[in-house]
Amino acid sequence: MQLDYRILWFDDQQQAIRPFVDRVSGIISRLGFEPRIELRIITADVADPLSGLPAQSNVDLVLMDWKLGGDHDGADLARRLRRSFHHTDIIFYSSEPAKTLRELIFKQDIDGVFCCNREHLGDRASGIIQGQLQRILDLNHMRGIVMAATSDLDQGMVSCLEVVQKIVYSDDGAGFAASVAEQVAGSLRKKADEIEILGKKGKVAKLLREPAFGPALRLQILREEVAKLADRVTEPHLIEHLSSYHEEVITPRNDFAHRKAEIKDGKLILEGRDQALDQESMKALRLRLLKHSDNLQGLLTLLGDLANVAGEPKLAEQIAAVEAVVSNAVDAAATPNLHAPKTPR
C-alpha cells in the first residue's frame, strides 16, 4: 500500500508560504500518510521553473502560485505542466479573487485546475487531499473484500475435502490423512532438494526470493545477520526496532490474508481477534507500517555507509536503489493507482 502523499509546490515567498506548507503536512500526517512536499521557490534568477520535473506518477497534487518571481506566470506554467501531468490535480492560487484566477486558467484552455484565493488555500488543499486519500482507502477496502473472499474460498476447499474424505474413506479419515501427509511431505522434500541445490550453487538472489523463504524466516535471519554489525552501528535502534516487525507487520498481514471477517456485537472483526476494524485501527496500522518503512530505510542507509567504508561503491549504489524503492512503497503489491486516468462521467 502506497503510504506517501506527494506534492509539487510552486511559490516565490518561502517564509510566507511556510505556514500553509506546515498545515498541509499536518493534514496528511493525521490521515496516516507521509507528506512528501517538494517546494520550488521561483525567484527572478530561476530560468525555467519546470526543469527537472519528477515523473507524473511521483506527484499526487500540484500547487501553483500565480505571480512568481522574475515575472514567471503561474497560469502559463500550469498550461505547460499539464502537457506532461495529464491527470494530476492542480490548485492555482493567488491573493486575487478566485473568479479572476478561473478566467486566467480558462484562457490557457486547461482542465483539472482548482482556483482559490490564498486566504482559503489551506481549506481547499485539505478538501482535495482528503477526497483523494478517501479514494485510496476505498480501493484498499475493496482489496480487503477480495482478500476476505479468497480466504473464504480457501476455507470452502478445506470443508469440501473434509466432506469428501468422510464419503470416500470408511476408516475415520486415517487413510486420507496418510495420503495427504505423503503428498505434502513429498512436495516439501522435492522443494527442499531444489533449495539445497540453489545453496550449493551459491544462488543467493534466487534463494532470497524463494517463496518457501517466508517473511518470518527472512526477518529471523535478517535480525541474526545485522546483529553481527552491532559494534559498527551508531544507531542501534535501527536493529532494535526489528524486534516488533513480526507483531506489527507480519501478523496483521497474515490475519488479513487468512482470517475470516465477521460481525460481532455490531463491530467488524477478524475471526479469533478482538480489535474492531474501523477507521482508527486502520490509521494506527498505516502509521505502524510507516514507522517500519522509515526504520528499514534508515537501516539501508547505514548499510550503504558501511559499504562505502569497505570500499564497495557499487554495492552502496545497489543499496541506495533499494532504499529508493522502499521509500515509495510499504507493500508495492497493494498499491492503488492514484494517477490513473479518471473515468469520464
Short mmCIF file of N, CA and C in Angstrom, two decimals, residues 141-255:
data_model
loop_
_atom_site.label_atom_id
_atom_site.label_comp_id
_atom_site.label_asym_id
_atom_site.label_seq_id
_atom_site.Cartn_x
_atom_site.Cartn_y
_atom_site.Cartn_z
N HIS A 141 -10.20 -0.87 0.75
CA HIS A 141 -11.32 -1.60 1.34
C HIS A 141 -11.79 -2.69 0.37
N MET A 142 -11.84 -2.37 -0.94
CA MET A 142 -12.23 -3.37 -1.92
C MET A 142 -11.20 -4.50 -1.96
N ARG A 143 -9.93 -4.17 -1.83
CA ARG A 143 -8.91 -5.22 -1.79
C ARG A 143 -9.14 -6.13 -0.59
N GLY A 144 -9.53 -5.51 0.53
CA GLY A 144 -9.80 -6.31 1.71
C GLY A 144 -10.96 -7.27 1.48
N ILE A 145 -11.98 -6.79 0.76
CA ILE A 145 -13.11 -7.65 0.45
C ILE A 145 -12.66 -8.83 -0.41
N VAL A 146 -11.83 -8.54 -1.44
CA VAL A 146 -11.33 -9.60 -2.31
C VAL A 146 -10.49 -10.59 -1.51
N MET A 147 -9.62 -10.05 -0.63
CA MET A 147 -8.77 -10.93 0.17
C MET A 147 -9.62 -11.80 1.09
N ALA A 148 -10.66 -11.20 1.68
CA ALA A 148 -11.54 -11.97 2.57
C ALA A 148 -12.28 -13.05 1.77
N ALA A 149 -12.73 -12.69 0.56
CA ALA A 149 -13.43 -13.66 -0.27
C ALA A 149 -12.52 -14.82 -0.65
N THR A 150 -11.27 -14.50 -0.98
CA THR A 150 -10.30 -15.54 -1.32
C THR A 150 -10.07 -16.47 -0.13
N SER A 151 -9.97 -15.87 1.07
CA SER A 151 -9.80 -16.67 2.28
C SER A 151 -11.00 -17.59 2.49
N ASP A 152 -12.22 -17.06 2.23
CA ASP A 152 -13.42 -17.88 2.38
C ASP A 152 -13.42 -19.05 1.40
N LEU A 153 -12.96 -18.79 0.15
CA LEU A 153 -12.88 -19.86 -0.84
C LEU A 153 -11.90 -20.94 -0.40
N ASP A 154 -10.76 -20.51 0.17
CA ASP A 154 -9.79 -21.49 0.67
C ASP A 154 -10.41 -22.36 1.76
N GLN A 155 -11.14 -21.68 2.67
CA GLN A 155 -11.79 -22.44 3.73
C GLN A 155 -12.86 -23.37 3.15
N GLY A 156 -13.54 -22.93 2.07
CA GLY A 156 -14.52 -23.78 1.42
C GLY A 156 -13.90 -25.04 0.86
N MET A 157 -12.69 -24.91 0.28
CA MET A 157 -11.99 -26.08 -0.25
C MET A 157 -11.64 -27.06 0.87
N VAL A 158 -11.21 -26.51 2.01
CA VAL A 158 -10.89 -27.36 3.16
C VAL A 158 -12.14 -28.13 3.59
N SER A 159 -13.28 -27.42 3.66
CA SER A 159 -14.53 -28.08 4.05
C SER A 159 -14.92 -29.16 3.05
N CYS A 160 -14.73 -28.87 1.75
CA CYS A 160 -15.03 -29.88 0.73
C CYS A 160 -14.19 -31.13 0.92
N LEU A 161 -12.91 -30.94 1.21
CA LEU A 161 -12.02 -32.08 1.42
C LEU A 161 -12.45 -32.89 2.64
N GLU A 162 -12.89 -32.19 3.68
CA GLU A 162 -13.35 -32.89 4.88
C GLU A 162 -14.57 -33.75 4.58
N VAL A 163 -15.49 -33.18 3.80
CA VAL A 163 -16.70 -33.93 3.44
C VAL A 163 -16.36 -35.11 2.53
N VAL A 164 -15.51 -34.85 1.53
CA VAL A 164 -15.15 -35.90 0.58
C VAL A 164 -14.50 -37.08 1.28
N GLN A 165 -13.60 -36.79 2.22
CA GLN A 165 -12.90 -37.91 2.87
C GLN A 165 -13.85 -38.75 3.71
N LYS A 166 -14.91 -38.14 4.24
CA LYS A 166 -15.88 -38.91 5.02
C LYS A 166 -16.70 -39.83 4.12
N ILE A 167 -16.90 -39.41 2.85
CA ILE A 167 -17.66 -40.24 1.91
C ILE A 167 -16.81 -41.35 1.32
N VAL A 168 -15.57 -41.00 0.99
CA VAL A 168 -14.70 -41.95 0.28
C VAL A 168 -14.06 -42.94 1.23
N TYR A 169 -13.68 -42.47 2.43
CA TYR A 169 -12.94 -43.33 3.35
C TYR A 169 -13.86 -43.76 4.51
N SER A 170 -13.70 -45.00 4.92
CA SER A 170 -14.54 -45.55 5.99
C SER A 170 -13.74 -45.79 7.27
N ASP A 171 -12.54 -45.26 7.33
CA ASP A 171 -11.67 -45.51 8.49
C ASP A 171 -11.43 -44.24 9.30
N ASP A 172 -12.47 -43.39 9.39
CA ASP A 172 -12.38 -42.12 10.14
C ASP A 172 -11.30 -41.19 9.58
N GLY A 173 -10.98 -41.38 8.31
CA GLY A 173 -10.05 -40.46 7.67
C GLY A 173 -8.60 -40.81 7.80
N ALA A 174 -8.29 -41.95 8.43
CA ALA A 174 -6.89 -42.31 8.63
C ALA A 174 -6.18 -42.51 7.29
N GLY A 175 -6.84 -43.18 6.36
CA GLY A 175 -6.25 -43.41 5.06
C GLY A 175 -6.05 -42.11 4.28
N PHE A 176 -7.05 -41.23 4.37
CA PHE A 176 -6.97 -39.95 3.69
C PHE A 176 -5.83 -39.11 4.28
N ALA A 177 -5.74 -39.11 5.61
CA ALA A 177 -4.68 -38.35 6.27
C ALA A 177 -3.31 -38.85 5.83
N ALA A 178 -3.18 -40.17 5.74
CA ALA A 178 -1.89 -40.75 5.32
C ALA A 178 -1.57 -40.33 3.89
N SER A 179 -2.58 -40.32 3.02
CA SER A 179 -2.38 -39.93 1.63
C SER A 179 -1.97 -38.47 1.52
N VAL A 180 -2.68 -37.59 2.24
CA VAL A 180 -2.35 -36.16 2.21
C VAL A 180 -0.95 -35.91 2.76
N ALA A 181 -0.65 -36.58 3.89
CA ALA A 181 0.66 -36.41 4.51
C ALA A 181 1.77 -36.83 3.57
N GLU A 182 1.56 -37.93 2.87
CA GLU A 182 2.57 -38.42 1.93
C GLU A 182 2.80 -37.41 0.81
N GLN A 183 1.71 -36.85 0.28
CA GLN A 183 1.86 -35.90 -0.82
C GLN A 183 2.46 -34.57 -0.37
N VAL A 184 2.04 -34.09 0.80
CA VAL A 184 2.63 -32.85 1.32
C VAL A 184 4.10 -33.04 1.60
N ALA A 185 4.44 -34.15 2.27
CA ALA A 185 5.84 -34.43 2.60
C ALA A 185 6.68 -34.57 1.33
N GLY A 186 6.12 -35.24 0.32
CA GLY A 186 6.83 -35.40 -0.94
C GLY A 186 7.08 -34.06 -1.61
N SER A 187 6.07 -33.20 -1.58
CA SER A 187 6.23 -31.87 -2.16
C SER A 187 7.29 -31.07 -1.42
N LEU A 188 7.28 -31.17 -0.09
CA LEU A 188 8.27 -30.45 0.72
C LEU A 188 9.68 -30.99 0.48
N ARG A 189 9.81 -32.35 0.37
CA ARG A 189 11.13 -32.93 0.13
C ARG A 189 11.67 -32.48 -1.23
N LYS A 190 10.79 -32.46 -2.23
CA LYS A 190 11.21 -32.01 -3.56
C LYS A 190 11.66 -30.56 -3.50
N LYS A 191 10.88 -29.72 -2.82
CA LYS A 191 11.26 -28.32 -2.69
C LYS A 191 12.55 -28.18 -1.91
N ALA A 192 12.72 -28.99 -0.85
CA ALA A 192 13.95 -28.94 -0.06
C ALA A 192 15.16 -29.31 -0.90
N ASP A 193 15.00 -30.33 -1.77
CA ASP A 193 16.10 -30.72 -2.66
C ASP A 193 16.47 -29.58 -3.60
N GLU A 194 15.45 -28.91 -4.15
CA GLU A 194 15.69 -27.80 -5.07
C GLU A 194 16.41 -26.65 -4.35
N ILE A 195 16.01 -26.39 -3.11
CA ILE A 195 16.63 -25.30 -2.34
C ILE A 195 18.07 -25.65 -1.99
N GLU A 196 18.33 -26.90 -1.63
CA GLU A 196 19.70 -27.32 -1.32
C GLU A 196 20.61 -27.15 -2.53
N ILE A 197 20.09 -27.45 -3.72
CA ILE A 197 20.87 -27.29 -4.94
C ILE A 197 21.20 -25.81 -5.16
N LEU A 198 20.24 -24.92 -4.91
CA LEU A 198 20.49 -23.48 -5.03
C LEU A 198 21.59 -23.05 -4.06
N GLY A 199 21.55 -23.62 -2.84
CA GLY A 199 22.57 -23.29 -1.86
C GLY A 199 23.95 -23.74 -2.28
N LYS A 200 24.04 -24.97 -2.80
CA LYS A 200 25.34 -25.49 -3.24
C LYS A 200 25.91 -24.69 -4.40
N LYS A 201 25.01 -24.16 -5.24
CA LYS A 201 25.46 -23.38 -6.40
C LYS A 201 25.67 -21.90 -6.04
N GLY A 202 25.40 -21.55 -4.80
CA GLY A 202 25.61 -20.17 -4.37
C GLY A 202 24.64 -19.18 -4.99
N LYS A 203 23.42 -19.63 -5.30
CA LYS A 203 22.43 -18.78 -5.94
C LYS A 203 21.70 -17.94 -4.88
N VAL A 204 22.38 -16.94 -4.34
CA VAL A 204 21.83 -16.15 -3.25
C VAL A 204 20.56 -15.42 -3.67
N ALA A 205 20.60 -14.76 -4.83
CA ALA A 205 19.45 -13.97 -5.27
C ALA A 205 18.19 -14.83 -5.37
N LYS A 206 18.32 -16.04 -5.95
CA LYS A 206 17.16 -16.93 -6.09
C LYS A 206 16.69 -17.43 -4.73
N LEU A 207 17.63 -17.73 -3.85
CA LEU A 207 17.25 -18.22 -2.52
C LEU A 207 16.47 -17.17 -1.75
N LEU A 208 16.92 -15.92 -1.81
CA LEU A 208 16.27 -14.86 -1.05
C LEU A 208 14.87 -14.55 -1.59
N ARG A 209 14.61 -14.94 -2.83
CA ARG A 209 13.29 -14.70 -3.43
C ARG A 209 12.45 -15.97 -3.54
N GLU A 210 12.94 -17.04 -2.98
CA GLU A 210 12.23 -18.32 -2.99
C GLU A 210 10.97 -18.21 -2.13
N PRO A 211 9.78 -18.56 -2.68
CA PRO A 211 8.53 -18.47 -1.92
C PRO A 211 8.57 -19.21 -0.58
N ALA A 212 9.33 -20.31 -0.52
CA ALA A 212 9.43 -21.05 0.73
C ALA A 212 10.20 -20.27 1.80
N PHE A 213 10.98 -19.28 1.36
CA PHE A 213 11.73 -18.43 2.29
C PHE A 213 10.78 -17.32 2.73
N GLY A 214 9.89 -17.66 3.66
CA GLY A 214 8.80 -16.78 4.04
C GLY A 214 9.23 -15.58 4.86
N PRO A 215 8.31 -14.63 5.08
CA PRO A 215 8.64 -13.39 5.78
C PRO A 215 9.15 -13.59 7.20
N ALA A 216 8.59 -14.56 7.92
CA ALA A 216 9.03 -14.78 9.30
C ALA A 216 10.48 -15.26 9.33
N LEU A 217 10.82 -16.18 8.43
CA LEU A 217 12.20 -16.67 8.37
C LEU A 217 13.14 -15.59 7.87
N ARG A 218 12.68 -14.79 6.90
CA ARG A 218 13.51 -13.68 6.41
C ARG A 218 13.84 -12.73 7.55
N LEU A 219 12.81 -12.40 8.34
CA LEU A 219 13.03 -11.49 9.47
C LEU A 219 14.01 -12.08 10.46
N GLN A 220 13.85 -13.36 10.78
CA GLN A 220 14.73 -14.03 11.74
C GLN A 220 16.19 -13.96 11.28
N ILE A 221 16.43 -14.28 10.01
CA ILE A 221 17.80 -14.29 9.50
C ILE A 221 18.35 -12.87 9.41
N LEU A 222 17.51 -11.91 9.01
CA LEU A 222 17.97 -10.51 8.95
C LEU A 222 18.41 -10.03 10.32
N ARG A 223 17.61 -10.34 11.35
CA ARG A 223 17.97 -9.91 12.71
C ARG A 223 19.28 -10.56 13.15
N GLU A 224 19.45 -11.84 12.81
CA GLU A 224 20.69 -12.53 13.19
C GLU A 224 21.89 -11.91 12.51
N GLU A 225 21.73 -11.56 11.21
CA GLU A 225 22.87 -11.06 10.45
C GLU A 225 23.23 -9.62 10.83
N VAL A 226 22.22 -8.75 10.97
CA VAL A 226 22.55 -7.36 11.31
C VAL A 226 23.08 -7.24 12.74
N ALA A 227 22.71 -8.21 13.59
CA ALA A 227 23.25 -8.20 14.95
C ALA A 227 24.77 -8.35 14.94
N LYS A 228 25.31 -8.98 13.90
CA LYS A 228 26.75 -9.13 13.78
C LYS A 228 27.45 -7.81 13.48
N LEU A 229 26.66 -6.80 13.10
CA LEU A 229 27.22 -5.48 12.79
C LEU A 229 27.04 -4.50 13.95
N ALA A 230 26.58 -5.03 15.09
CA ALA A 230 26.21 -4.15 16.20
C ALA A 230 27.35 -3.23 16.63
N ASP A 231 28.59 -3.72 16.58
CA ASP A 231 29.72 -2.90 17.02
C ASP A 231 30.04 -1.78 16.04
N ARG A 232 29.45 -1.82 14.84
CA ARG A 232 29.69 -0.78 13.84
C ARG A 232 28.47 0.11 13.62
N VAL A 233 27.43 -0.12 14.39
CA VAL A 233 26.18 0.63 14.22
C VAL A 233 26.11 1.77 15.23
N THR A 234 26.00 2.99 14.72
CA THR A 234 25.90 4.17 15.59
C THR A 234 24.46 4.45 16.01
N GLU A 235 23.51 3.80 15.35
CA GLU A 235 22.09 3.98 15.69
C GLU A 235 21.48 2.61 15.98
N PRO A 236 21.74 2.06 17.18
CA PRO A 236 21.29 0.70 17.50
C PRO A 236 19.78 0.51 17.44
N HIS A 237 19.01 1.61 17.53
CA HIS A 237 17.55 1.47 17.48
C HIS A 237 17.09 0.92 16.14
N LEU A 238 17.89 1.10 15.08
CA LEU A 238 17.51 0.58 13.77
C LEU A 238 17.43 -0.94 13.80
N ILE A 239 18.29 -1.56 14.60
CA ILE A 239 18.27 -3.01 14.75
C ILE A 239 17.20 -3.41 15.77
N GLU A 240 17.10 -2.63 16.85
CA GLU A 240 16.15 -2.96 17.92
C GLU A 240 14.70 -2.96 17.42
N HIS A 241 14.38 -2.02 16.50
CA HIS A 241 13.00 -1.92 16.02
C HIS A 241 12.57 -3.14 15.21
N LEU A 242 13.53 -3.92 14.74
CA LEU A 242 13.17 -5.14 14.01
C LEU A 242 12.46 -6.14 14.91
N SER A 243 12.64 -6.00 16.23
CA SER A 243 12.03 -6.96 17.16
C SER A 243 10.50 -6.87 17.15
N SER A 244 9.95 -5.72 16.75
CA SER A 244 8.49 -5.57 16.73
C SER A 244 7.91 -5.76 15.33
N TYR A 245 8.77 -6.04 14.34
CA TYR A 245 8.31 -6.15 12.96
C TYR A 245 7.31 -7.30 12.78
N HIS A 246 7.59 -8.43 13.41
CA HIS A 246 6.71 -9.59 13.25
C HIS A 246 5.31 -9.27 13.76
N GLU A 247 5.24 -8.72 14.95
CA GLU A 247 3.94 -8.43 15.56
C GLU A 247 3.19 -7.34 14.82
N GLU A 248 3.91 -6.31 14.34
CA GLU A 248 3.25 -5.13 13.80
C GLU A 248 3.08 -5.16 12.28
N VAL A 249 3.78 -6.06 11.59
CA VAL A 249 3.68 -6.11 10.13
C VAL A 249 3.25 -7.50 9.65
N ILE A 250 4.01 -8.53 10.03
CA ILE A 250 3.74 -9.87 9.51
C ILE A 250 2.42 -10.42 10.03
N THR A 251 2.17 -10.28 11.33
CA THR A 251 0.93 -10.82 11.91
C THR A 251 -0.32 -10.17 11.32
N PRO A 252 -0.40 -8.83 11.25
CA PRO A 252 -1.59 -8.24 10.63
C PRO A 252 -1.76 -8.67 9.18
N ARG A 253 -0.67 -8.76 8.42
CA ARG A 253 -0.76 -9.18 7.03
C ARG A 253 -1.33 -10.59 6.94
N ASN A 254 -0.85 -11.50 7.79
CA ASN A 254 -1.35 -12.87 7.79
C ASN A 254 -2.81 -12.93 8.24
N ASP A 255 -3.16 -12.07 9.20
CA ASP A 255 -4.55 -12.03 9.67
C ASP A 255 -5.50 -11.65 8.53
#
